[in-house]
Structures are given as structure tokens and as C-alpha cells.
């Protein structure tokens, strides 16, 4: 099945997501096909009939709406094409194994955990689109290799630009210059930025907004990190284990929403957190607490490697 045909099918389904009364016959008409031929085409391309495909995507969107809005269960159900609270709750519980109310009470770490099984890998993508499966699996080693490639290429770019400068500029002492990372830094702001980074990307993966970073007391930062660090580690572990580093998602925390890969996001966090962590360790040493050294990951990875040998 060609990519163009699949894209056309998904375009029709996506357009009908906000039209609960749309039927399979309506979709076939829009594709200028008989209902029989349209059903054969969709089933061949997606592995499920058009009605099942649309119902599944609407339920996935309903799960997102339950977690991201204050709408009543009935209103969410009507959006998904159900005529009553009971009908929506039955259909939702049948697919998810829990009621809409239970989902709101115990939300998952990321929206990916609410993607229903399907043969095509096509799922609802918050805030309002569809996500196609990655064309290939990508492992943790791929990300590690690409981070090294990025470092080598970045060093080449730095050298290219250094050639434009005269000798006095090249030998001028550097006062910490990280304007591209943050504004004026304090130890508190650096710690908050690292915690918020975990919260930010978890919220983006859930289709949410910017996290609440109002509590920047040390106990508050610790409490926020206990939750965000745990969930971020679990998300990375799951992503690597399932070979989903090439999967994409829409970052709903920024405007306009931007599409990223999971691997790119993990690489982003590693890179920017390393800068902030180095500055934070330096600030601790200035404050008379030098026991973290440079927070070099090498000893940690050496120990991990030794334990696995």
C-alpha cells in the first residue's frame, strides 16, 4: 500500500474526528469510493476496518481529553460519538480495563500508555492530530553514537568560527558565558531548571502545558524531582526497551506546537542538563561543598560496566 494512499486515508479520518455523526459511508463518499471498496482499502492499509480505526482513535482522544480538560465524562463521551454516559463508559472500560473516572484518578506517566493496540501503529497524537509509526526502530546505542557525532560536528563548527577571531580574543579569559542556556544563574535557578526540564518533557508527552515551577524551596524542589525524576527515568527506560527512540510527538507546551522525536528529546535533556549540572557543582564548590568533584559520569559508567561484566 503506497504512502500516498495511507496519507489520504488518515487525512479523511483526521478531518472527521470532530464530526461524531460521520459514518463509514460518509468517509467512503469523501474518498469517491463505494463503501465496500473503501472498507477493503482501509483494512488493507491499516489492518482494521474504517469503523474500528475511527472508534479506536476517538477513544484515544477521549482518554487524552479526560486527562487534559475539566470536561465531564458525558461531554467527553459525546465528543467521541457516544450518546450516553453509560455507553461511553462501557466502551471505554472494555478497551482500557478501567472506567473514565478511574483513569482520571490514576493517570499514566505518559499518553503513550493509553495508545490502544493496533496493527498499523497509527495513534491519536495530542493535542489534535494523528501519529504515524516510525519507519525504523532506534536503540540506545543509536542515540549514544549520534550524540558523539553531534559533539564532533559541533567542535568543527566552533573551530570554523574561531578562525574568524584574532589572537587577543582567542586568549581572552572567559567569564562563564551560557546566555544560550539560561539568563542570570543562581544555584537555586539551576536546580529548578533541571527539575523543570524533567517535568516539562513529561508534560509535553502527556499533551499538557508548562509545569508549575512556583515552589523553588529546596524541599519543594526535592519533592518535585522525586516524582519527575522517577517518571522521566521510567519513560526513557520504556522508550529504549521498546525501540521507540525514532517515534515523534507534538510538544504542546510551546507555541506553535513543535514535533520532536523521543530520541532527540532525550539527547536534548542530557546535553543541557550536563551544562547546568556542571555549573551547579561549581557553585556548590564555591559555597564550600567540593565533594561532588566535576560530577563526571565516567566513574559512574565505569562502575555500571564493571557490575555488568
JSON list of N, CA, C and O in Angstrom, two decimals, residues 123-176:
[
{"chain": "A", "resi": 123, "resn": "UNK", "atom": "N", "xyz": [-1.80, 6.29, 15.79]},
{"chain": "A", "resi": 123, "resn": "UNK", "atom": "CA", "xyz": [-2.49, 6.63, 17.03]},
{"chain": "A", "resi": 123, "resn": "UNK", "atom": "C", "xyz": [-2.85, 8.11, 17.06]},
{"chain": "A", "resi": 123, "resn": "UNK", "atom": "O", "xyz": [-2.30, 8.91, 16.30]},
{"chain": "A", "resi": 124, "resn": "UNK", "atom": "N", "xyz": [-3.78, 8.43, 17.96]},
{"chain": "A", "resi": 124, "resn": "UNK", "atom": "CA", "xyz": [-4.08, 9.84, 18.20]},
{"chain": "A", "resi": 124, "resn": "UNK", "atom": "C", "xyz": [-2.86, 10.51, 18.78]},
{"chain": "A", "resi": 124, "resn": "UNK", "atom": "O", "xyz": [-2.17, 9.96, 19.64]},
{"chain": "A", "resi": 125, "resn": "UNK", "atom": "N", "xyz": [-2.57, 11.72, 18.29]},
{"chain": "A", "resi": 125, "resn": "UNK", "atom": "CA", "xyz": [-1.42, 12.48, 18.75]},
{"chain": "A", "resi": 125, "resn": "UNK", "atom": "C", "xyz": [-1.90, 13.79, 19.36]},
{"chain": "A", "resi": 125, "resn": "UNK", "atom": "O", "xyz": [-2.41, 14.66, 18.67]},
{"chain": "A", "resi": 126, "resn": "UNK", "atom": "N", "xyz": [-1.76, 13.96, 20.69]},
{"chain": "A", "resi": 126, "resn": "UNK", "atom": "CA", "xyz": [-2.14, 15.24, 21.29]},
{"chain": "A", "resi": 126, "resn": "UNK", "atom": "C", "xyz": [-1.33, 16.38, 20.66]},
{"chain": "A", "resi": 126, "resn": "UNK", "atom": "O", "xyz": [-0.18, 16.18, 20.28]},
{"chain": "A", "resi": 127, "resn": "UNK", "atom": "N", "xyz": [-1.94, 17.57, 20.49]},
{"chain": "A", "resi": 127, "resn": "UNK", "atom": "CA", "xyz": [-3.27, 17.89, 21.02]},
{"chain": "A", "resi": 127, "resn": "UNK", "atom": "C", "xyz": [-4.42, 17.56, 20.07]},
{"chain": "A", "resi": 127, "resn": "UNK", "atom": "O", "xyz": [-5.55, 17.52, 20.50]},
{"chain": "A", "resi": 128, "resn": "UNK", "atom": "N", "xyz": [-4.16, 17.35, 18.76]},
{"chain": "A", "resi": 128, "resn": "UNK", "atom": "CA", "xyz": [-5.31, 17.14, 17.88]},
{"chain": "A", "resi": 128, "resn": "UNK", "atom": "C", "xyz": [-4.98, 16.49, 16.57]},
{"chain": "A", "resi": 128, "resn": "UNK", "atom": "O", "xyz": [-5.69, 16.69, 15.58]},
{"chain": "A", "resi": 129, "resn": "UNK", "atom": "N", "xyz": [-3.94, 15.68, 16.50]},
{"chain": "A", "resi": 129, "resn": "UNK", "atom": "CA", "xyz": [-3.57, 15.08, 15.24]},
{"chain": "A", "resi": 129, "resn": "UNK", "atom": "C", "xyz": [-3.45, 13.58, 15.32]},
{"chain": "A", "resi": 129, "resn": "UNK", "atom": "O", "xyz": [-3.89, 12.95, 16.28]},
{"chain": "A", "resi": 130, "resn": "UNK", "atom": "N", "xyz": [-2.84, 12.99, 14.30]},
{"chain": "A", "resi": 130, "resn": "UNK", "atom": "CA", "xyz": [-2.59, 11.56, 14.27]},
{"chain": "A", "resi": 130, "resn": "UNK", "atom": "C", "xyz": [-1.09, 11.34, 14.15]},
{"chain": "A", "resi": 130, "resn": "UNK", "atom": "O", "xyz": [-0.39, 12.11, 13.49]},
{"chain": "A", "resi": 131, "resn": "UNK", "atom": "N", "xyz": [-0.60, 10.29, 14.79]},
{"chain": "A", "resi": 131, "resn": "UNK", "atom": "CA", "xyz": [0.83, 9.97, 14.74]},
{"chain": "A", "resi": 131, "resn": "UNK", "atom": "C", "xyz": [1.04, 8.69, 13.97]},
{"chain": "A", "resi": 131, "resn": "UNK", "atom": "O", "xyz": [0.45, 7.66, 14.28]},
{"chain": "A", "resi": 132, "resn": "UNK", "atom": "N", "xyz": [1.89, 8.76, 12.95]},
{"chain": "A", "resi": 132, "resn": "UNK", "atom": "CA", "xyz": [2.27, 7.58, 12.20]},
{"chain": "A", "resi": 132, "resn": "UNK", "atom": "C", "xyz": [3.42, 6.89, 12.90]},
{"chain": "A", "resi": 132, "resn": "UNK", "atom": "O", "xyz": [4.23, 7.53, 13.58]},
{"chain": "A", "resi": 133, "resn": "UNK", "atom": "N", "xyz": [3.56, 5.58, 12.73]},
{"chain": "A", "resi": 133, "resn": "UNK", "atom": "CA", "xyz": [4.67, 4.88, 13.38]},
{"chain": "A", "resi": 133, "resn": "UNK", "atom": "C", "xyz": [5.99, 5.29, 12.75]},
{"chain": "A", "resi": 133, "resn": "UNK", "atom": "O", "xyz": [6.06, 5.72, 11.60]},
{"chain": "A", "resi": 134, "resn": "UNK", "atom": "N", "xyz": [7.07, 5.17, 13.53]},
{"chain": "A", "resi": 134, "resn": "UNK", "atom": "CA", "xyz": [8.39, 5.43, 12.99]},
{"chain": "A", "resi": 134, "resn": "UNK", "atom": "C", "xyz": [8.70, 4.41, 11.90]},
{"chain": "A", "resi": 134, "resn": "UNK", "atom": "O", "xyz": [8.22, 3.27, 11.93]},
{"chain": "A", "resi": 135, "resn": "UNK", "atom": "N", "xyz": [9.51, 4.80, 10.94]},
{"chain": "A", "resi": 135, "resn": "UNK", "atom": "CA", "xyz": [9.85, 3.91, 9.83]},
{"chain": "A", "resi": 135, "resn": "UNK", "atom": "C", "xyz": [10.91, 2.89, 10.22]},
{"chain": "A", "resi": 135, "resn": "UNK", "atom": "O", "xyz": [11.19, 1.96, 9.48]},
{"chain": "A", "resi": 136, "resn": "UNK", "atom": "N", "xyz": [11.51, 3.07, 11.41]},
{"chain": "A", "resi": 136, "resn": "UNK", "atom": "CA", "xyz": [12.54, 2.13, 11.85]},
{"chain": "A", "resi": 136, "resn": "UNK", "atom": "C", "xyz": [12.62, 2.18, 13.37]},
{"chain": "A", "resi": 136, "resn": "UNK", "atom": "O", "xyz": [12.19, 3.13, 14.00]},
{"chain": "A", "resi": 137, "resn": "UNK", "atom": "N", "xyz": [13.18, 1.12, 13.94]},
{"chain": "A", "resi": 137, "resn": "UNK", "atom": "CA", "xyz": [13.44, 1.12, 15.37]},
{"chain": "A", "resi": 137, "resn": "UNK", "atom": "C", "xyz": [14.79, 1.77, 15.62]},
{"chain": "A", "resi": 137, "resn": "UNK", "atom": "O", "xyz": [15.71, 1.66, 14.81]},
{"chain": "A", "resi": 138, "resn": "UNK", "atom": "N", "xyz": [14.89, 2.46, 16.75]},
{"chain": "A", "resi": 138, "resn": "UNK", "atom": "CA", "xyz": [16.15, 3.10, 17.10]},
{"chain": "A", "resi": 138, "resn": "UNK", "atom": "C", "xyz": [16.47, 2.75, 18.54]},
{"chain": "A", "resi": 138, "resn": "UNK", "atom": "O", "xyz": [15.61, 2.84, 19.41]},
{"chain": "A", "resi": 139, "resn": "UNK", "atom": "N", "xyz": [17.70, 2.32, 18.79]},
{"chain": "A", "resi": 139, "resn": "UNK", "atom": "CA", "xyz": [18.09, 1.83, 20.10]},
{"chain": "A", "resi": 139, "resn": "UNK", "atom": "C", "xyz": [18.91, 2.87, 20.85]},
{"chain": "A", "resi": 139, "resn": "UNK", "atom": "O", "xyz": [19.29, 3.91, 20.32]},
{"chain": "A", "resi": 140, "resn": "UNK", "atom": "N", "xyz": [19.21, 2.54, 22.11]},
{"chain": "A", "resi": 140, "resn": "UNK", "atom": "CA", "xyz": [20.00, 3.45, 22.94]},
{"chain": "A", "resi": 140, "resn": "UNK", "atom": "C", "xyz": [21.38, 3.68, 22.34]},
{"chain": "A", "resi": 140, "resn": "UNK", "atom": "O", "xyz": [21.94, 4.77, 22.44]},
{"chain": "A", "resi": 141, "resn": "UNK", "atom": "N", "xyz": [21.96, 2.66, 21.70]},
{"chain": "A", "resi": 141, "resn": "UNK", "atom": "CA", "xyz": [23.27, 2.83, 21.10]},
{"chain": "A", "resi": 141, "resn": "UNK", "atom": "C", "xyz": [23.22, 3.84, 19.96]},
{"chain": "A", "resi": 141, "resn": "UNK", "atom": "O", "xyz": [24.16, 4.61, 19.75]},
{"chain": "A", "resi": 142, "resn": "UNK", "atom": "N", "xyz": [22.13, 3.86, 19.22]},
{"chain": "A", "resi": 142, "resn": "UNK", "atom": "CA", "xyz": [22.00, 4.85, 18.15]},
{"chain": "A", "resi": 142, "resn": "UNK", "atom": "C", "xyz": [22.09, 6.26, 18.72]},
{"chain": "A", "resi": 142, "resn": "UNK", "atom": "O", "xyz": [22.75, 7.13, 18.17]},
{"chain": "A", "resi": 143, "resn": "UNK", "atom": "N", "xyz": [21.40, 6.52, 19.83]},
{"chain": "A", "resi": 143, "resn": "UNK", "atom": "CA", "xyz": [21.41, 7.84, 20.43]},
{"chain": "A", "resi": 143, "resn": "UNK", "atom": "C", "xyz": [22.81, 8.18, 20.92]},
{"chain": "A", "resi": 143, "resn": "UNK", "atom": "O", "xyz": [23.30, 9.30, 20.73]},
{"chain": "A", "resi": 144, "resn": "UNK", "atom": "N", "xyz": [23.47, 7.24, 21.58]},
{"chain": "A", "resi": 144, "resn": "UNK", "atom": "CA", "xyz": [24.82, 7.48, 22.06]},
{"chain": "A", "resi": 144, "resn": "UNK", "atom": "C", "xyz": [25.76, 7.82, 20.91]},
{"chain": "A", "resi": 144, "resn": "UNK", "atom": "O", "xyz": [26.54, 8.78, 20.98]},
{"chain": "A", "resi": 145, "resn": "UNK", "atom": "N", "xyz": [25.68, 7.06, 19.83]},
{"chain": "A", "resi": 145, "resn": "UNK", "atom": "CA", "xyz": [26.52, 7.34, 18.66]},
{"chain": "A", "resi": 145, "resn": "UNK", "atom": "C", "xyz": [26.22, 8.71, 18.07]},
{"chain": "A", "resi": 145, "resn": "UNK", "atom": "O", "xyz": [27.14, 9.46, 17.72]},
{"chain": "A", "resi": 146, "resn": "UNK", "atom": "N", "xyz": [24.94, 9.04, 17.97]},
{"chain": "A", "resi": 146, "resn": "UNK", "atom": "CA", "xyz": [24.58, 10.32, 17.37]},
{"chain": "A", "resi": 146, "resn": "UNK", "atom": "C", "xyz": [24.97, 11.49, 18.26]},
{"chain": "A", "resi": 146, "resn": "UNK", "atom": "O", "xyz": [25.31, 12.58, 17.77]},
{"chain": "A", "resi": 147, "resn": "UNK", "atom": "N", "xyz": [24.97, 11.31, 19.58]},
{"chain": "A", "resi": 147, "resn": "UNK", "atom": "CA", "xyz": [25.45, 12.36, 20.47]},
{"chain": "A", "resi": 147, "resn": "UNK", "atom": "C", "xyz": [26.94, 12.61, 20.26]},
{"chain": "A", "resi": 147, "resn": "UNK", "atom": "O", "xyz": [27.40, 13.76, 20.29]},
{"chain": "A", "resi": 148, "resn": "UNK", "atom": "N", "xyz": [27.70, 11.54, 20.02]},
{"chain": "A", "resi": 148, "resn": "UNK", "atom": "CA", "xyz": [29.12, 11.70, 19.74]},
{"chain": "A", "resi": 148, "resn": "UNK", "atom": "C", "xyz": [29.31, 12.41, 18.39]},
{"chain": "A", "resi": 148, "resn": "UNK", "atom": "O", "xyz": [30.15, 13.31, 18.25]},
{"chain": "A", "resi": 149, "resn": "UNK", "atom": "N", "xyz": [28.53, 12.00, 17.39]},
{"chain": "A", "resi": 149, "resn": "UNK", "atom": "CA", "xyz": [28.60, 12.68, 16.09]},
{"chain": "A", "resi": 149, "resn": "UNK", "atom": "C", "xyz": [28.27, 14.16, 16.25]},
{"chain": "A", "resi": 149, "resn": "UNK", "atom": "O", "xyz": [28.96, 15.03, 15.68]},
{"chain": "A", "resi": 150, "resn": "UNK", "atom": "N", "xyz": [27.24, 14.46, 17.03]},
{"chain": "A", "resi": 150, "resn": "UNK", "atom": "CA", "xyz": [26.86, 15.85, 17.25]},
{"chain": "A", "resi": 150, "resn": "UNK", "atom": "C", "xyz": [28.00, 16.62, 17.91]},
{"chain": "A", "resi": 150, "resn": "UNK", "atom": "O", "xyz": [28.30, 17.77, 17.55]},
{"chain": "A", "resi": 151, "resn": "UNK", "atom": "N", "xyz": [28.68, 16.00, 18.89]},
{"chain": "A", "resi": 151, "resn": "UNK", "atom": "CA", "xyz": [29.81, 16.65, 19.56]},
{"chain": "A", "resi": 151, "resn": "UNK", "atom": "C", "xyz": [30.93, 16.96, 18.57]},
{"chain": "A", "resi": 151, "resn": "UNK", "atom": "O", "xyz": [31.47, 18.07, 18.53]},
{"chain": "A", "resi": 152, "resn": "UNK", "atom": "N", "xyz": [31.30, 15.96, 17.76]},
{"chain": "A", "resi": 152, "resn": "UNK", "atom": "CA", "xyz": [32.39, 16.16, 16.80]},
{"chain": "A", "resi": 152, "resn": "UNK", "atom": "C", "xyz": [32.02, 17.24, 15.78]},
{"chain": "A", "resi": 152, "resn": "UNK", "atom": "O", "xyz": [32.83, 18.13, 15.47]},
{"chain": "A", "resi": 153, "resn": "UNK", "atom": "N", "xyz": [30.81, 17.20, 15.28]},
{"chain": "A", "resi": 153, "resn": "UNK", "atom": "CA", "xyz": [30.37, 18.22, 14.32]},
{"chain": "A", "resi": 153, "resn": "UNK", "atom": "C", "xyz": [30.31, 19.60, 14.96]},
{"chain": "A", "resi": 153, "resn": "UNK", "atom": "O", "xyz": [30.67, 20.60, 14.32]},
{"chain": "A", "resi": 154, "resn": "UNK", "atom": "N", "xyz": [29.87, 19.66, 16.21]},
{"chain": "A", "resi": 154, "resn": "UNK", "atom": "CA", "xyz": [29.79, 20.94, 16.90]},
{"chain": "A", "resi": 154, "resn": "UNK", "atom": "C", "xyz": [31.19, 21.52, 17.12]},
{"chain": "A", "resi": 154, "resn": "UNK", "atom": "O", "xyz": [31.39, 22.74, 16.99]},
{"chain": "A", "resi": 155, "resn": "UNK", "atom": "N", "xyz": [32.14, 20.65, 17.44]},
{"chain": "A", "resi": 155, "resn": "UNK", "atom": "CA", "xyz": [33.52, 21.13, 17.62]},
{"chain": "A", "resi": 155, "resn": "UNK", "atom": "C", "xyz": [34.07, 21.67, 16.30]},
{"chain": "A", "resi": 155, "resn": "UNK", "atom": "O", "xyz": [34.77, 22.69, 16.26]},
{"chain": "A", "resi": 156, "resn": "UNK", "atom": "N", "xyz": [33.75, 21.00, 15.19]},
{"chain": "A", "resi": 156, "resn": "UNK", "atom": "CA", "xyz": [34.15, 21.53, 13.88]},
{"chain": "A", "resi": 156, "resn": "UNK", "atom": "C", "xyz": [33.56, 22.92, 13.64]},
{"chain": "A", "resi": 156, "resn": "UNK", "atom": "O", "xyz": [34.23, 23.83, 13.14]},
{"chain": "A", "resi": 157, "resn": "UNK", "atom": "N", "xyz": [32.27, 23.08, 14.01]},
{"chain": "A", "resi": 157, "resn": "UNK", "atom": "CA", "xyz": [31.60, 24.37, 13.82]},
{"chain": "A", "resi": 157, "resn": "UNK", "atom": "C", "xyz": [32.24, 25.45, 14.70]},
{"chain": "A", "resi": 157, "resn": "UNK", "atom": "O", "xyz": [32.41, 26.60, 14.27]},
{"chain": "A", "resi": 158, "resn": "UNK", "atom": "N", "xyz": [32.63, 25.09, 15.93]},
{"chain": "A", "resi": 158, "resn": "UNK", "atom": "CA", "xyz": [33.29, 26.04, 16.82]},
{"chain": "A", "resi": 158, "resn": "UNK", "atom": "C", "xyz": [34.63, 26.47, 16.22]},
{"chain": "A", "resi": 158, "resn": "UNK", "atom": "O", "xyz": [34.98, 27.65, 16.21]},
{"chain": "A", "resi": 159, "resn": "UNK", "atom": "N", "xyz": [35.38, 25.49, 15.69]},
{"chain": "A", "resi": 159, "resn": "UNK", "atom": "CA", "xyz": [36.67, 25.80, 15.07]},
{"chain": "A", "resi": 159, "resn": "UNK", "atom": "C", "xyz": [36.50, 26.70, 13.85]},
{"chain": "A", "resi": 159, "resn": "UNK", "atom": "O", "xyz": [37.28, 27.64, 13.63]},
{"chain": "A", "resi": 160, "resn": "UNK", "atom": "N", "xyz": [35.48, 26.44, 13.05]},
{"chain": "A", "resi": 160, "resn": "UNK", "atom": "CA", "xyz": [35.22, 27.28, 11.88]},
{"chain": "A", "resi": 160, "resn": "UNK", "atom": "C", "xyz": [35.03, 28.74, 12.29]},
{"chain": "A", "resi": 160, "resn": "UNK", "atom": "O", "xyz": [35.56, 29.65, 11.64]},
{"chain": "A", "resi": 161, "resn": "UNK", "atom": "N", "xyz": [34.31, 28.94, 13.37]},
{"chain": "A", "resi": 161, "resn": "UNK", "atom": "CA", "xyz": [34.03, 30.31, 13.81]},
{"chain": "A", "resi": 161, "resn": "UNK", "atom": "C", "xyz": [35.21, 30.92, 14.54]},
{"chain": "A", "resi": 161, "resn": "UNK", "atom": "O", "xyz": [35.43, 32.14, 14.48]},
{"chain": "A", "resi": 162, "resn": "UNK", "atom": "N", "xyz": [36.00, 30.08, 15.22]},
{"chain": "A", "resi": 162, "resn": "UNK", "atom": "CA", "xyz": [37.18, 30.58, 15.93]},
{"chain": "A", "resi": 162, "resn": "UNK", "atom": "C", "xyz": [38.20, 31.16, 14.95]},
{"chain": "A", "resi": 162, "resn": "UNK", "atom": "O", "xyz": [38.95, 32.07, 15.30]},
{"chain": "A", "resi": 163, "resn": "UNK", "atom": "N", "xyz": [38.20, 30.63, 13.73]},
{"chain": "A", "resi": 163, "resn": "UNK", "atom": "CA", "xyz": [39.14, 31.13, 12.72]},
{"chain": "A", "resi": 163, "resn": "UNK", "atom": "C", "xyz": [38.87, 32.59, 12.34]},
{"chain": "A", "resi": 163, "resn": "UNK", "atom": "O", "xyz": [39.74, 33.26, 11.80]},
{"chain": "A", "resi": 164, "resn": "UNK", "atom": "N", "xyz": [37.67, 33.09, 12.62]},
{"chain": "A", "resi": 164, "resn": "UNK", "atom": "CA", "xyz": [37.32, 34.47, 12.30]},
{"chain": "A", "resi": 164, "resn": "UNK", "atom": "C", "xyz": [37.85, 35.47, 13.33]},
{"chain": "A", "resi": 164, "resn": "UNK", "atom": "O", "xyz": [37.76, 36.68, 13.12]},
{"chain": "A", "resi": 165, "resn": "UNK", "atom": "N", "xyz": [38.35, 34.97, 14.46]},
{"chain": "A", "resi": 165, "resn": "UNK", "atom": "CA", "xyz": [38.72, 35.84, 15.57]},
{"chain": "A", "resi": 165, "resn": "UNK", "atom": "C", "xyz": [40.23, 36.07, 15.61]},
{"chain": "A", "resi": 165, "resn": "UNK", "atom": "O", "xyz": [41.01, 35.22, 15.18]},
{"chain": "A", "resi": 166, "resn": "UNK", "atom": "N", "xyz": [40.61, 37.22, 16.16]},
{"chain": "A", "resi": 166, "resn": "UNK", "atom": "CA", "xyz": [42.05, 37.48, 16.26]},
{"chain": "A", "resi": 166, "resn": "UNK", "atom": "C", "xyz": [42.62, 36.84, 17.53]},
{"chain": "A", "resi": 166, "resn": "UNK", "atom": "O", "xyz": [41.88, 36.34, 18.38]},
{"chain": "A", "resi": 167, "resn": "UNK", "atom": "N", "xyz": [43.95, 36.86, 17.66]},
{"chain": "A", "resi": 167, "resn": "UNK", "atom": "CA", "xyz": [44.62, 36.14, 18.74]},
{"chain": "A", "resi": 167, "resn": "UNK", "atom": "C", "xyz": [44.23, 36.65, 20.13]},
{"chain": "A", "resi": 167, "resn": "UNK", "atom": "O", "xyz": [44.10, 35.87, 21.07]},
{"chain": "A", "resi": 168, "resn": "UNK", "atom": "N", "xyz": [44.01, 37.97, 20.26]},
{"chain": "A", "resi": 168, "resn": "UNK", "atom": "CA", "xyz": [43.67, 38.51, 21.58]},
{"chain": "A", "resi": 168, "resn": "UNK", "atom": "C", "xyz": [42.32, 37.99, 22.07]},
{"chain": "A", "resi": 168, "resn": "UNK", "atom": "O", "xyz": [42.15, 37.72, 23.25]},
{"chain": "A", "resi": 169, "resn": "UNK", "atom": "N", "xyz": [41.38, 37.85, 21.16]},
{"chain": "A", "resi": 169, "resn": "UNK", "atom": "CA", "xyz": [40.07, 37.32, 21.55]},
{"chain": "A", "resi": 169, "resn": "UNK", "atom": "C", "xyz": [40.18, 35.84, 21.91]},
{"chain": "A", "resi": 169, "resn": "UNK", "atom": "O", "xyz": [39.57, 35.37, 22.88]},
{"chain": "A", "resi": 170, "resn": "UNK", "atom": "N", "xyz": [40.99, 35.11, 21.14]},
{"chain": "A", "resi": 170, "resn": "UNK", "atom": "CA", "xyz": [41.16, 33.69, 21.41]},
{"chain": "A", "resi": 170, "resn": "UNK", "atom": "C", "xyz": [41.76, 33.43, 22.79]},
{"chain": "A", "resi": 170, "resn": "UNK", "atom": "O", "xyz": [41.46, 32.42, 23.43]},
{"chain": "A", "resi": 171, "resn": "UNK", "atom": "N", "xyz": [42.65, 34.34, 23.24]},
{"chain": "A", "resi": 171, "resn": "UNK", "atom": "CA", "xyz": [43.35, 34.15, 24.51]},
{"chain": "A", "resi": 171, "resn": "UNK", "atom": "C", "xyz": [42.73, 34.93, 25.66]},
{"chain": "A", "resi": 171, "resn": "UNK", "atom": "O", "xyz": [43.29, 34.98, 26.76]},
{"chain": "A", "resi": 172, "resn": "UNK", "atom": "N", "xyz": [41.57, 35.52, 25.44]},
{"chain": "A", "resi": 172, "resn": "UNK", "atom": "CA", "xyz": [40.91, 36.32, 26.48]},
{"chain": "A", "resi": 172, "resn": "UNK", "atom": "C", "xyz": [40.29, 35.41, 27.53]},
{"chain": "A", "resi": 172, "resn": "UNK", "atom": "O", "xyz": [39.60, 34.45, 27.20]},
{"chain": "A", "resi": 173, "resn": "UNK", "atom": "N", "xyz": [40.54, 35.68, 28.83]},
{"chain": "A", "resi": 173, "resn": "UNK", "atom": "CA", "xyz": [39.94, 34.84, 29.87]},
{"chain": "A", "resi": 173, "resn": "UNK", "atom": "C", "xyz": [38.41, 34.84, 29.75]},
{"chain": "A", "resi": 173, "resn": "UNK", "atom": "O", "xyz": [37.81, 35.85, 29.44]},
{"chain": "A", "resi": 174, "resn": "UNK", "atom": "N", "xyz": [37.80, 33.68, 30.00]},
{"chain": "A", "resi": 174, "resn": "UNK", "atom": "CA", "xyz": [36.35, 33.53, 29.86]},
{"chain": "A", "resi": 174, "resn": "UNK", "atom": "C", "xyz": [35.69, 33.66, 31.22]},
{"chain": "A", "resi": 174, "resn": "UNK", "atom": "O", "xyz": [36.05, 32.99, 32.18]},
{"chain": "A", "resi": 175, "resn": "UNK", "atom": "N", "xyz": [34.71, 34.56, 31.28]},
{"chain": "A", "resi": 175, "resn": "UNK", "atom": "CA", "xyz": [33.78, 34.60, 32.40]},
{"chain": "A", "resi": 175, "resn": "UNK", "atom": "C", "xyz": [32.59, 33.75, 31.95]},
{"chain": "A", "resi": 175, "resn": "UNK", "atom": "O", "xyz": [32.14, 33.88, 30.82]},
{"chain": "A", "resi": 176, "resn": "UNK", "atom": "N", "xyz": [32.12, 32.84, 32.81]},
{"chain": "A", "resi": 176, "resn": "UNK", "atom": "CA", "xyz": [31.11, 31.87, 32.41]},
{"chain": "A", "resi": 176, "resn": "UNK", "atom": "C", "xyz": [30.08, 32.51, 31.49]},
{"chain": "A", "resi": 176, "resn": "UNK", "atom": "O", "xyz": [29.43, 33.49, 31.85]}
]
